[in-house]
XYZ file of C-alpha atoms in Angstrom:
242
model
C 0.021 -0.038 -0.022
C 0.844 3.646 -0.538
C -0.356 5.977 2.157
C -1.067 9.630 2.575
C 1.311 10.820 5.467
C -1.043 13.483 6.706
C -4.428 11.670 6.525
C -3.376 7.975 6.824
C -5.516 7.171 3.881
C -4.422 4.466 1.254
C -3.674 6.400 -2.016
C -2.440 3.548 -4.070
C -0.729 0.325 -4.426
C 2.574 -1.032 -5.898
C 2.308 -4.311 -7.713
C 4.991 -6.738 -6.496
C 5.998 -9.800 -8.580
C 6.325 -13.165 -6.723
C 6.904 -16.651 -8.489
C 5.134 -19.540 -6.675
C 7.093 -22.497 -8.002
C 5.745 -26.011 -7.244
C 9.180 -27.233 -6.359
C 11.026 -24.151 -4.997
C 8.178 -22.546 -3.271
C 7.812 -18.832 -3.060
C 10.675 -17.361 -5.108
C 11.427 -13.669 -4.539
C 12.155 -11.269 -7.392
C 15.824 -10.810 -6.489
C 16.228 -14.469 -7.291
C 14.692 -14.620 -10.758
C 14.393 -11.027 -12.291
C 18.103 -10.772 -13.069
C 17.961 -14.018 -14.844
C 14.793 -13.065 -16.766
C 16.578 -9.695 -17.705
C 19.643 -11.684 -19.019
C 17.608 -14.130 -21.122
C 15.063 -11.734 -22.498
C 11.943 -13.106 -20.758
C 11.561 -9.891 -18.720
C 9.571 -8.188 -21.652
C 6.860 -10.857 -21.720
C 6.748 -11.068 -17.935
C 6.425 -7.327 -17.783
C 3.634 -7.288 -20.234
C 1.796 -9.906 -18.092
C 2.420 -7.895 -14.949
C 1.066 -4.715 -16.628
C -2.105 -6.572 -17.729
C -2.641 -8.109 -14.395
C -2.080 -4.921 -12.474
C -4.484 -2.917 -14.761
C -7.099 -5.587 -14.429
C -6.753 -5.505 -10.753
C -7.085 -1.838 -10.515
C -10.059 -1.819 -12.861
C -11.725 -4.376 -10.464
C -11.045 -2.220 -7.410
C -12.468 0.800 -9.271
C -15.637 -1.209 -10.154
C -15.923 -2.010 -6.408
C -15.861 1.636 -5.412
C -12.123 1.873 -4.684
C -10.570 3.971 -7.302
C -6.864 3.858 -6.538
C -3.663 3.890 -8.785
C -1.750 0.790 -9.187
C 1.981 1.201 -9.770
C 3.999 -1.045 -12.009
C 7.904 -1.107 -12.268
C 9.230 -0.970 -15.675
C 12.532 -2.794 -16.403
C 15.187 -1.226 -18.494
C 14.604 -3.585 -21.273
C 10.860 -2.941 -21.310
C 11.553 0.891 -21.216
C 13.645 0.619 -24.305
C 10.999 -1.406 -26.378
C 9.865 0.379 -29.406
C 6.302 -0.611 -28.722
C 6.124 0.314 -25.114
C 3.492 3.099 -25.588
C 1.297 0.874 -27.633
C 1.732 -1.994 -25.200
C 0.498 0.394 -22.337
C -2.361 1.642 -24.438
C -3.515 -1.873 -25.184
C -3.400 -2.918 -21.516
C -5.502 -0.021 -20.562
C -7.988 -0.669 -23.369
C -8.177 -4.415 -22.667
C -9.116 -3.797 -18.991
C -11.031 -0.696 -19.300
C -8.893 1.135 -16.825
C -8.688 4.943 -16.868
C -5.044 5.998 -17.412
C -4.933 8.056 -14.230
C -5.220 4.904 -12.185
C -1.974 3.412 -13.660
C 1.353 4.592 -12.343
C 4.572 3.673 -14.071
C 7.869 3.556 -11.931
C 11.081 4.096 -13.817
C 14.345 4.193 -11.948
C 16.723 7.077 -11.882
C 19.513 5.241 -13.673
C 17.038 4.272 -16.507
C 15.957 7.824 -17.318
C 19.506 9.052 -17.281
C 20.414 6.479 -20.116
C 19.917 8.386 -23.464
C 18.127 11.254 -21.761
C 16.846 12.882 -24.922
C 15.279 9.775 -25.982
C 13.878 9.161 -22.457
C 12.239 12.722 -22.575
C 10.414 11.671 -25.810
C 9.196 8.470 -24.482
C 8.029 9.986 -21.132
C 6.271 12.745 -23.060
C 4.232 10.098 -24.948
C 3.312 8.289 -21.770
C 2.394 11.610 -20.108
C 0.133 12.201 -23.038
C -1.712 9.028 -22.413
C -2.541 10.346 -18.890
C -0.703 7.750 -16.694
C 1.126 8.809 -13.518
C 4.985 8.822 -13.847
C 7.403 8.273 -10.923
C 11.113 8.186 -10.582
C 11.891 5.170 -8.374
C 15.165 4.883 -6.262
C 15.627 8.587 -6.457
C 19.005 9.691 -4.992
C 20.927 6.472 -5.835
C 21.755 7.398 -9.446
C 23.382 10.370 -11.051
C 20.477 12.710 -12.128
C 21.144 15.990 -13.971
C 18.991 18.685 -12.577
C 18.890 20.220 -15.974
C 17.259 17.044 -17.433
C 15.194 16.438 -14.368
C 13.227 19.691 -14.908
C 12.440 18.594 -18.451
C 11.092 14.999 -17.586
C 7.255 15.116 -17.395
C 7.199 13.136 -14.156
C 4.870 13.410 -11.173
C 6.655 11.797 -8.221
C 10.118 11.295 -6.813
C 10.393 8.061 -4.702
C 12.907 8.318 -1.911
C 14.979 5.158 -1.806
C 14.690 3.087 1.436
C 18.564 3.150 1.906
C 18.016 6.838 2.901
C 14.947 6.172 5.035
C 16.409 3.254 7.038
C 18.562 5.502 9.360
C 16.904 8.821 8.686
C 16.273 9.742 12.363
C 19.765 9.033 13.415
C 22.052 9.692 10.376
C 22.553 13.362 9.706
C 23.813 12.596 6.127
C 20.570 10.553 5.182
C 18.351 13.219 6.716
C 20.121 15.996 4.753
C 19.600 13.908 1.523
C 15.887 13.291 2.319
C 15.272 16.952 3.230
C 17.024 18.069 -0.040
C 14.982 15.692 -2.181
C 11.716 16.833 -0.650
C 12.723 20.453 -1.133
C 13.718 19.761 -4.761
C 10.391 17.983 -5.491
C 8.483 20.799 -3.956
C 10.185 23.357 -6.178
C 9.412 21.309 -9.208
C 5.687 20.664 -8.150
C 6.339 17.022 -7.662
C 5.104 14.656 -4.957
C 7.465 12.587 -2.814
C 6.886 9.145 -1.563
C 9.305 7.422 0.867
C 9.948 3.723 0.573
C 10.682 1.170 3.276
C 9.065 2.971 6.272
C 9.331 0.519 9.187
C 8.919 2.572 12.261
C 6.790 5.372 13.857
C 10.031 7.297 14.240
C 10.850 7.297 10.567
C 7.244 8.273 9.744
C 7.278 11.228 12.194
C 10.536 12.470 10.739
C 9.198 12.252 7.118
C 6.001 14.028 8.161
C 8.031 16.856 9.695
C 10.083 17.198 6.513
C 6.893 17.464 4.423
C 7.017 14.062 2.629
C 3.632 13.422 0.843
C 3.224 9.646 1.056
C 5.034 6.591 2.224
C 4.997 2.764 2.009
C 6.450 0.116 4.136
C 5.816 -2.471 6.917
C 4.978 0.125 9.433
C 1.599 0.397 7.769
C 1.227 -3.045 6.169
C 3.347 -5.816 4.845
C 2.727 -6.755 1.182
C -0.657 -8.327 0.725
C -2.389 -10.654 -1.873
C -5.097 -8.781 -3.767
C -7.993 -10.277 -1.522
C -6.175 -9.025 1.586
C -5.577 -5.649 0.055
C -9.251 -5.112 -0.738
C -9.988 -5.812 2.870
C -7.590 -3.188 3.908
C -9.181 -0.803 1.410
C -12.642 -1.385 2.927
C -11.382 -0.919 6.534
C -9.387 2.239 5.553
C -12.495 4.021 4.168
C -13.328 7.228 5.893
C -16.536 7.080 7.920
C -19.491 8.752 6.219
C -20.070 12.385 7.392
C -22.969 12.604 10.076
C -25.610 14.897 8.974
C -27.533 16.641 11.910
C -30.638 18.714 11.539
C -31.321 21.594 13.746
C -34.755 22.935 14.245
């Protein structure tokens, strides 16, 4: 779940990929994604994830829970010539409005051939999807390019959040990222928030959203729907005075 720091409301979700192998059991992404990248399977896997995420988001919208679902794009996916058409097709096939799909692209990816990246991001922005820069602060962004990228959010990497409240350098980096995002009219979301201390510190710095085990561990779709139902604000009470 992605959560608004000020209100505590669930604002979105990030789709996480798991492989349930009949022999190996639950296989985590770190164990199979690099191999999929190497042998080229990441592209069809990525398309499948995109379709599944859009279908799930559409289902939640139909049930009265319109939230955006974020999908991480791999470097190989992002460089595919048919990326924009693939995303349009996933939206059309599932009936999902573009504003409920968020695409996360790492900082290192967008700085590879930045001029070409700007063109691709502009096409995606024209569709109406949300664009986020993932793992921000771990790459080598050029501010002159960053202001030209039509992105909506900067995601603060969990490596800076982990010791935020006790490491002055991490705190300075997070403070700078939030200030930078604010000056560019971008939202910030912190990853890997595990404690109330971290959350309070981020709130004090003006971070917009967060995700991490402090609020909820990753959930299957059914469990996430239950969380959405429980997280709904209570209806306003109307009183009549005579």
